[in-house]
Amino acid sequence: MKHIYLQVIGCLLLLVNNLHAQSISFEKKNLEPVNVVWSVEQLAGKEVVKVVKDAGIKDVDEPTFVKIKGVNFKNGVIEVKVLSRLLKDAPGFARGFIGIAFRINDSNTKYESIYLRPVNARVDDQVRRNHSIQYYAYPDYKFDRLRKEAPERYEAYADMEMDSWITMRIEVRDTQAKLFLNNNSQPALIVNDLKHGAALSGAIGLWVDIGTEGYFADLKIIPD
């Protein structure tokens, strides 16, 4: 009986969250490119945003995203479907980098981000597999610094693949962020110390990095 009661409560909470969910329309007036080339297209009958990093931006973990206008996100849930392909001229270290930037300030000089490296998830190298998911905070805490100073804390493995839709769900509460993939009930990555602290709020961005042809669909935001 208790189990059924908990299931009912869970369904009611999900219903309440969905009622407050804000589905983002991919119209040009709602989107602002930051160091990327982008377009709204149809992919397998689904309206998507296609995003490719500006070739002039050589550094990695930079503000290279399509920024969603009119959003001031602090706590809550971000859900989106992502699909990445490698560009024909992608360098050898390209991994299909794709993800979400959040709490982006007005000048794009400070934000948090979680992204995927789908290529790594299917290689026969366990170390690279362990680098399938990445958290970083711009500008001071890019992947290389975090990997050096706190190995394994801000990266994780999860099964995924290139050229396939992956559902990302990021739950943010103050200094904690949890990433859930493909509707799994357990998080694939937990970050307990978001580097910009609990006070930062801002926009959301559809983020890619070098060598990636990224696609985004079904973006939903559930503010807390």
PDB file of C-alpha atoms in Angstrom:
ATOM      1  CA  MET A   1       0.000   0.000   0.000  1.00  0.00           C
ATOM      2  CA  LYS A   2       2.819   2.383   0.927  1.00  0.00           C
ATOM      3  CA  HIS A   3       4.523   1.628  -2.394  1.00  0.00           C
ATOM      4  CA  ILE A   4       1.364   2.541  -4.328  1.00  0.00           C
ATOM      5  CA  TYR A   5       0.998   5.738  -2.285  1.00  0.00           C
ATOM      6  CA  LEU A   6       4.535   6.803  -3.118  1.00  0.00           C
ATOM      7  CA  GLN A   7       3.937   6.083  -6.802  1.00  0.00           C
ATOM      8  CA  VAL A   8       0.829   8.284  -6.765  1.00  0.00           C
ATOM      9  CA  ILE A   9       2.711  11.116  -5.050  1.00  0.00           C
ATOM     10  CA  GLY A  10       5.500  10.800  -7.618  1.00  0.00           C
ATOM     11  CA  CYS A  11       3.034  10.997 -10.501  1.00  0.00           C
ATOM     12  CA  LEU A  12       1.354  14.063  -8.978  1.00  0.00           C
ATOM     13  CA  LEU A  13       4.719  15.824  -8.558  1.00  0.00           C
ATOM     14  CA  LEU A  14       5.614  15.017 -12.162  1.00  0.00           C
ATOM     15  CA  LEU A  15       2.267  16.399 -13.312  1.00  0.00           C
ATOM     16  CA  VAL A  16       2.802  19.632 -11.359  1.00  0.00           C
ATOM     17  CA  ASN A  17       6.301  20.024 -12.824  1.00  0.00           C
ATOM     18  CA  ASN A  18       5.034  19.462 -16.350  1.00  0.00           C
ATOM     19  CA  LEU A  19       2.334  22.084 -15.850  1.00  0.00           C
ATOM     20  CA  HIS A  20       5.074  24.611 -15.028  1.00  0.00           C
ATOM     21  CA  ALA A  21       7.383  23.499 -17.854  1.00  0.00           C
ATOM     22  CA  GLN A  22       8.232  26.140 -20.425  1.00  0.00           C
ATOM     23  CA  SER A  23       8.707  24.666 -23.904  1.00  0.00           C
ATOM     24  CA  ILE A  24      11.033  26.894 -25.917  1.00  0.00           C
ATOM     25  CA  SER A  25      10.026  27.705 -29.479  1.00  0.00           C
ATOM     26  CA  PHE A  26      12.960  27.682 -31.891  1.00  0.00           C
ATOM     27  CA  GLU A  27      12.213  31.001 -33.544  1.00  0.00           C
ATOM     28  CA  LYS A  28      14.962  33.403 -34.589  1.00  0.00           C
ATOM     29  CA  LYS A  29      13.616  36.093 -32.291  1.00  0.00           C
ATOM     30  CA  ASN A  30      14.232  33.769 -29.315  1.00  0.00           C
ATOM     31  CA  LEU A  31      17.787  32.747 -30.228  1.00  0.00           C
ATOM     32  CA  GLU A  32      21.108  34.574 -30.149  1.00  0.00           C
ATOM     33  CA  PRO A  33      24.293  33.009 -31.593  1.00  0.00           C
ATOM     34  CA  VAL A  34      27.487  33.412 -29.585  1.00  0.00           C
ATOM     35  CA  ASN A  35      30.602  32.341 -31.504  1.00  0.00           C
ATOM     36  CA  VAL A  36      28.633  29.776 -33.532  1.00  0.00           C
ATOM     37  CA  VAL A  37      26.896  29.335 -36.872  1.00  0.00           C
ATOM     38  CA  TRP A  38      23.331  28.117 -36.519  1.00  0.00           C
ATOM     39  CA  SER A  39      20.063  27.446 -38.308  1.00  0.00           C
ATOM     40  CA  VAL A  40      16.586  26.089 -37.620  1.00  0.00           C
ATOM     41  CA  GLU A  41      15.985  22.930 -39.655  1.00  0.00           C
ATOM     42  CA  GLN A  42      13.896  19.770 -39.910  1.00  0.00           C
ATOM     43  CA  LEU A  43      15.587  16.500 -38.983  1.00  0.00           C
ATOM     44  CA  ALA A  44      13.542  13.310 -39.364  1.00  0.00           C
ATOM     45  CA  GLY A  45      10.352  15.357 -39.086  1.00  0.00           C
ATOM     46  CA  LYS A  46      11.483  17.182 -35.928  1.00  0.00           C
ATOM     47  CA  GLU A  47      12.181  20.911 -35.673  1.00  0.00           C
ATOM     48  CA  VAL A  48      15.781  21.303 -34.513  1.00  0.00           C
ATOM     49  CA  VAL A  49      18.472  23.901 -34.026  1.00  0.00           C
ATOM     50  CA  LYS A  50      21.686  23.037 -35.839  1.00  0.00           C
ATOM     51  CA  VAL A  51      24.812  24.519 -34.246  1.00  0.00           C
ATOM     52  CA  VAL A  52      28.456  24.539 -35.377  1.00  0.00           C
ATOM     53  CA  LYS A  53      31.280  26.296 -33.556  1.00  0.00           C
ATOM     54  CA  ASP A  54      32.847  29.344 -35.207  1.00  0.00           C
ATOM     55  CA  ALA A  55      36.066  28.075 -36.818  1.00  0.00           C
ATOM     56  CA  GLY A  56      37.878  31.183 -35.610  1.00  0.00           C
ATOM     57  CA  ILE A  57      37.523  30.136 -31.952  1.00  0.00           C
ATOM     58  CA  LYS A  58      40.493  27.857 -31.340  1.00  0.00           C
ATOM     59  CA  ASP A  59      40.326  27.469 -27.556  1.00  0.00           C
ATOM     60  CA  VAL A  60      38.076  24.822 -26.018  1.00  0.00           C
ATOM     61  CA  ASP A  61      35.403  25.156 -23.326  1.00  0.00           C
ATOM     62  CA  GLU A  62      34.538  28.629 -24.556  1.00  0.00           C
ATOM     63  CA  PRO A  63      31.180  30.462 -24.846  1.00  0.00           C
ATOM     64  CA  THR A  64      30.187  28.786 -28.119  1.00  0.00           C
ATOM     65  CA  PHE A  65      26.439  28.385 -27.939  1.00  0.00           C
ATOM     66  CA  VAL A  66      23.046  29.555 -29.129  1.00  0.00           C
ATOM     67  CA  LYS A  67      21.703  31.622 -26.261  1.00  0.00           C
ATOM     68  CA  ILE A  68      18.009  31.446 -25.414  1.00  0.00           C
ATOM     69  CA  LYS A  69      16.639  34.959 -25.046  1.00  0.00           C
ATOM     70  CA  GLY A  70      14.245  35.993 -22.288  1.00  0.00           C
ATOM     71  CA  VAL A  71      15.318  33.289 -19.837  1.00  0.00           C
ATOM     72  CA  ASN A  72      16.722  33.955 -16.373  1.00  0.00           C
ATOM     73  CA  PHE A  73      17.423  30.525 -14.926  1.00  0.00           C
ATOM     74  CA  LYS A  74      18.735  29.894 -11.423  1.00  0.00           C
ATOM     75  CA  ASN A  75      17.219  26.686 -10.027  1.00  0.00           C
ATOM     76  CA  GLY A  76      15.044  24.084 -11.681  1.00  0.00           C
ATOM     77  CA  VAL A  77      15.230  21.614 -14.542  1.00  0.00           C
ATOM     78  CA  ILE A  78      16.553  21.882 -18.089  1.00  0.00           C
ATOM     79  CA  GLU A  79      15.606  19.094 -20.480  1.00  0.00           C
ATOM     80  CA  VAL A  80      16.659  18.801 -24.115  1.00  0.00           C
ATOM     81  CA  LYS A  81      17.346  16.194 -26.776  1.00  0.00           C
ATOM     82  CA  VAL A  82      20.793  16.390 -28.384  1.00  0.00           C
ATOM     83  CA  LEU A  83      22.389  14.653 -31.359  1.00  0.00           C
ATOM     84  CA  SER A  84      25.935  15.156 -32.584  1.00  0.00           C
ATOM     85  CA  ARG A  85      27.857  14.286 -35.712  1.00  0.00           C
ATOM     86  CA  LEU A  86      31.488  14.877 -36.620  1.00  0.00           C
ATOM     87  CA  LEU A  87      32.208  17.475 -39.268  1.00  0.00           C
ATOM     88  CA  LYS A  88      34.113  16.296 -42.323  1.00  0.00           C
ATOM     89  CA  ASP A  89      37.095  18.410 -41.286  1.00  0.00           C
ATOM     90  CA  ALA A  90      36.905  17.511 -37.586  1.00  0.00           C
ATOM     91  CA  PRO A  91      40.327  17.147 -35.936  1.00  0.00           C
ATOM     92  CA  GLY A  92      41.453  13.823 -34.541  1.00  0.00           C
ATOM     93  CA  PHE A  93      40.644  14.851 -30.982  1.00  0.00           C
ATOM     94  CA  ALA A  94      37.004  15.693 -31.782  1.00  0.00           C
ATOM     95  CA  ARG A  95      34.569  13.737 -29.614  1.00  0.00           C
ATOM     96  CA  GLY A  96      31.151  15.021 -30.695  1.00  0.00           C
ATOM     97  CA  PHE A  97      31.160  17.653 -27.938  1.00  0.00           C
ATOM     98  CA  ILE A  98      27.582  18.774 -27.222  1.00  0.00           C
ATOM     99  CA  GLY A  99      25.680  19.985 -24.166  1.00  0.00           C
ATOM    100  CA  ILE A 100      24.092  22.803 -22.221  1.00  0.00           C
ATOM    101  CA  ALA A 101      25.434  26.016 -20.718  1.00  0.00           C
ATOM    102  CA  PHE A 102      23.341  27.521 -17.933  1.00  0.00           C
ATOM    103  CA  ARG A 103      23.271  30.542 -15.631  1.00  0.00           C
ATOM    104  CA  ILE A 104      24.965  32.537 -18.409  1.00  0.00           C
ATOM    105  CA  ASN A 105      25.517  36.168 -17.421  1.00  0.00           C
ATOM    106  CA  ASP A 106      24.607  39.056 -19.724  1.00  0.00           C
ATOM    107  CA  SER A 107      28.135  39.478 -21.091  1.00  0.00           C
ATOM    108  CA  ASN A 108      28.683  35.721 -21.671  1.00  0.00           C
ATOM    109  CA  THR A 109      31.762  35.883 -19.438  1.00  0.00           C
ATOM    110  CA  LYS A 110      30.508  33.570 -16.695  1.00  0.00           C
ATOM    111  CA  TYR A 111      28.414  30.390 -16.759  1.00  0.00           C
ATOM    112  CA  GLU A 112      28.211  26.694 -15.807  1.00  0.00           C
ATOM    113  CA  SER A 113      28.108  23.853 -18.336  1.00  0.00           C
ATOM    114  CA  ILE A 114      27.637  20.113 -18.661  1.00  0.00           C
ATOM    115  CA  TYR A 115      28.416  18.441 -21.954  1.00  0.00           C
ATOM    116  CA  LEU A 116      28.834  15.028 -23.568  1.00  0.00           C
ATOM    117  CA  ARG A 117      31.589  13.318 -25.550  1.00  0.00           C
ATOM    118  CA  PRO A 118      29.595  10.562 -27.303  1.00  0.00           C
ATOM    119  CA  VAL A 119      32.622   9.258 -29.240  1.00  0.00           C
ATOM    120  CA  ASN A 120      34.329   8.292 -25.981  1.00  0.00           C
ATOM    121  CA  ALA A 121      31.446   6.163 -24.763  1.00  0.00           C
ATOM    122  CA  ARG A 122      31.979   3.385 -27.319  1.00  0.00           C
ATOM    123  CA  VAL A 123      35.797   3.117 -27.546  1.00  0.00           C
ATOM    124  CA  ASP A 124      37.886   0.222 -26.220  1.00  0.00           C
ATOM    125  CA  ASP A 125      39.757   2.452 -23.787  1.00  0.00           C
ATOM    126  CA  GLN A 126      38.371   2.659 -20.266  1.00  0.00           C
ATOM    127  CA  VAL A 127      40.091   5.939 -19.456  1.00  0.00           C
ATOM    128  CA  ARG A 128      38.452   7.635 -22.426  1.00  0.00           C
ATOM    129  CA  ARG A 129      35.122   6.047 -21.544  1.00  0.00           C
ATOM    130  CA  ASN A 130      35.407   7.643 -18.116  1.00  0.00           C
ATOM    131  CA  HIS A 131      35.533  11.006 -19.923  1.00  0.00           C
ATOM    132  CA  SER A 132      32.162  10.651 -21.656  1.00  0.00           C
ATOM    133  CA  ILE A 133      30.505  13.392 -19.551  1.00  0.00           C
ATOM    134  CA  GLN A 134      32.085  16.671 -18.467  1.00  0.00           C
ATOM    135  CA  TYR A 135      31.260  19.591 -16.178  1.00  0.00           C
ATOM    136  CA  TYR A 136      33.090  22.898 -16.422  1.00  0.00           C
ATOM    137  CA  ALA A 137      32.639  26.502 -15.284  1.00  0.00           C
ATOM    138  CA  TYR A 138      33.683  29.374 -17.514  1.00  0.00           C
ATOM    139  CA  PRO A 139      36.110  31.084 -17.439  1.00  0.00           C
ATOM    140  CA  ASP A 140      38.360  29.686 -14.706  1.00  0.00           C
ATOM    141  CA  TYR A 141      37.455  26.001 -14.422  1.00  0.00           C
ATOM    142  CA  LYS A 142      37.790  24.353 -17.811  1.00  0.00           C
ATOM    143  CA  PHE A 143      38.069  20.593 -18.228  1.00  0.00           C
ATOM    144  CA  ASP A 144      41.873  20.470 -18.160  1.00  0.00           C
ATOM    145  CA  ARG A 145      42.174  22.299 -14.850  1.00  0.00           C
ATOM    146  CA  LEU A 146      39.418  20.234 -13.226  1.00  0.00           C
ATOM    147  CA  ARG A 147      40.905  16.980 -14.518  1.00  0.00           C
ATOM    148  CA  LYS A 148      44.310  17.932 -13.110  1.00  0.00           C
ATOM    149  CA  GLU A 149      43.174  19.269  -9.736  1.00  0.00           C
ATOM    150  CA  ALA A 150      40.268  16.891  -9.048  1.00  0.00           C
ATOM    151  CA  PRO A 151      40.506  13.842 -11.329  1.00  0.00           C
ATOM    152  CA  GLU A 152      37.248  11.873 -11.752  1.00  0.00           C
ATOM    153  CA  ARG A 153      35.158  14.343  -9.734  1.00  0.00           C
ATOM    154  CA  TYR A 154      33.728  16.294 -12.673  1.00  0.00           C
ATOM    155  CA  GLU A 155      33.653  13.565 -15.349  1.00  0.00           C
ATOM    156  CA  ALA A 156      31.814  10.277 -15.713  1.00  0.00           C
ATOM    157  CA  TYR A 157      30.947   7.413 -18.030  1.00  0.00           C
ATOM    158  CA  ALA A 158      27.535   6.702 -19.515  1.00  0.00           C
ATOM    159  CA  ASP A 159      26.575   4.718 -22.573  1.00  0.00           C
ATOM    160  CA  MET A 160      25.619   6.858 -25.581  1.00  0.00           C
ATOM    161  CA  GLU A 161      26.440   7.033 -29.250  1.00  0.00           C
ATOM    162  CA  MET A 162      26.982   9.447 -32.087  1.00  0.00           C
ATOM    163  CA  ASP A 163      24.224  10.381 -34.534  1.00  0.00           C
ATOM    164  CA  SER A 164      21.505   9.297 -32.098  1.00  0.00           C
ATOM    165  CA  TRP A 165      19.163  11.353 -29.950  1.00  0.00           C
ATOM    166  CA  ILE A 166      20.219  11.591 -26.313  1.00  0.00           C
ATOM    167  CA  THR A 167      17.909  13.123 -23.717  1.00  0.00           C
ATOM    168  CA  MET A 168      19.743  15.354 -21.249  1.00  0.00           C
ATOM    169  CA  ARG A 169      17.973  16.389 -18.059  1.00  0.00           C
ATOM    170  CA  ILE A 170      19.884  18.717 -15.741  1.00  0.00           C
ATOM    171  CA  GLU A 171      18.462  19.378 -12.292  1.00  0.00           C
ATOM    172  CA  VAL A 172      19.983  22.457 -10.644  1.00  0.00           C
ATOM    173  CA  ARG A 173      19.592  23.456  -7.018  1.00  0.00           C
ATOM    174  CA  ASP A 174      21.877  26.154  -5.569  1.00  0.00           C
ATOM    175  CA  THR A 175      25.415  24.688  -5.791  1.00  0.00           C
ATOM    176  CA  GLN A 176      24.373  21.239  -7.020  1.00  0.00           C
ATOM    177  CA  ALA A 177      23.645  19.963 -10.527  1.00  0.00           C
ATOM    178  CA  LYS A 178      22.588  16.435 -11.489  1.00  0.00           C
ATOM    179  CA  LEU A 179      22.626  15.101 -15.045  1.00  0.00           C
ATOM    180  CA  PHE A 180      20.195  12.357 -16.054  1.00  0.00           C
ATOM    181  CA  LEU A 181      20.464  10.706 -19.471  1.00  0.00           C
ATOM    182  CA  ASN A 182      17.735   9.034 -21.525  1.00  0.00           C
ATOM    183  CA  ASN A 183      15.126   9.070 -18.763  1.00  0.00           C
ATOM    184  CA  ASN A 184      17.214   7.001 -16.365  1.00  0.00           C
ATOM    185  CA  SER A 185      16.115   7.363 -12.752  1.00  0.00           C
ATOM    186  CA  GLN A 186      19.683   7.653 -11.458  1.00  0.00           C
ATOM    187  CA  PRO A 187      22.007  10.541 -12.366  1.00  0.00           C
ATOM    188  CA  ALA A 188      25.008   9.918 -14.597  1.00  0.00           C
ATOM    189  CA  LEU A 189      26.882  12.846 -13.047  1.00  0.00           C
ATOM    190  CA  ILE A 190      26.513  14.773  -9.783  1.00  0.00           C
ATOM    191  CA  VAL A 191      28.304  18.072  -9.206  1.00  0.00           C
ATOM    192  CA  ASN A 192      28.008  19.256  -5.613  1.00  0.00           C
ATOM    193  CA  ASP A 193      30.083  22.416  -5.868  1.00  0.00           C
ATOM    194  CA  LEU A 194      29.107  24.509  -8.872  1.00  0.00           C
ATOM    195  CA  LYS A 195      32.041  26.885  -9.127  1.00  0.00           C
ATOM    196  CA  HIS A 196      30.064  30.123  -9.417  1.00  0.00           C
ATOM    197  CA  GLY A 197      28.059  29.395  -6.285  1.00  0.00           C
ATOM    198  CA  ALA A 198      24.347  29.503  -5.582  1.00  0.00           C
ATOM    199  CA  ALA A 199      23.650  33.156  -6.380  1.00  0.00           C
ATOM    200  CA  LEU A 200      24.399  33.163 -10.113  1.00  0.00           C
ATOM    201  CA  SER A 201      21.462  33.151 -12.503  1.00  0.00           C
ATOM    202  CA  GLY A 202      21.156  33.786 -16.213  1.00  0.00           C
ATOM    203  CA  ALA A 203      20.405  32.451 -19.652  1.00  0.00           C
ATOM    204  CA  ILE A 204      20.622  28.954 -21.115  1.00  0.00           C
ATOM    205  CA  GLY A 205      22.727  28.037 -24.138  1.00  0.00           C
ATOM    206  CA  LEU A 206      22.814  25.189 -26.669  1.00  0.00           C
ATOM    207  CA  TRP A 207      26.541  24.451 -26.550  1.00  0.00           C
ATOM    208  CA  VAL A 208      28.946  22.730 -28.961  1.00  0.00           C
ATOM    209  CA  ASP A 209      32.698  22.583 -29.373  1.00  0.00           C
ATOM    210  CA  ILE A 210      35.230  21.894 -32.093  1.00  0.00           C
ATOM    211  CA  GLY A 211      34.458  19.334 -34.793  1.00  0.00           C
ATOM    212  CA  THR A 212      30.788  18.977 -33.864  1.00  0.00           C
ATOM    213  CA  GLU A 213      27.680  19.357 -35.977  1.00  0.00           C
ATOM    214  CA  GLY A 214      25.175  19.580 -33.154  1.00  0.00           C
ATOM    215  CA  TYR A 215      21.398  19.289 -33.173  1.00  0.00           C
ATOM    216  CA  PHE A 216      19.021  20.272 -30.367  1.00  0.00           C
ATOM    217  CA  ALA A 217      15.294  19.566 -30.011  1.00  0.00           C
ATOM    218  CA  ASP A 218      12.420  19.627 -27.490  1.00  0.00           C
ATOM    219  CA  LEU A 219      13.973  22.115 -25.087  1.00  0.00           C
ATOM    220  CA  LYS A 220      11.990  22.478 -21.858  1.00  0.00           C
ATOM    221  CA  ILE A 221      12.712  24.590 -18.821  1.00  0.00           C
ATOM    222  CA  ILE A 222      11.042  23.981 -15.475  1.00  0.00           C
ATOM    223  CA  PRO A 223      11.924  26.815 -13.083  1.00  0.00           C
ATOM    224  CA  ASP A 224      12.002  26.054  -9.398  1.00  0.00           C
TER     225      ASP A 224
END
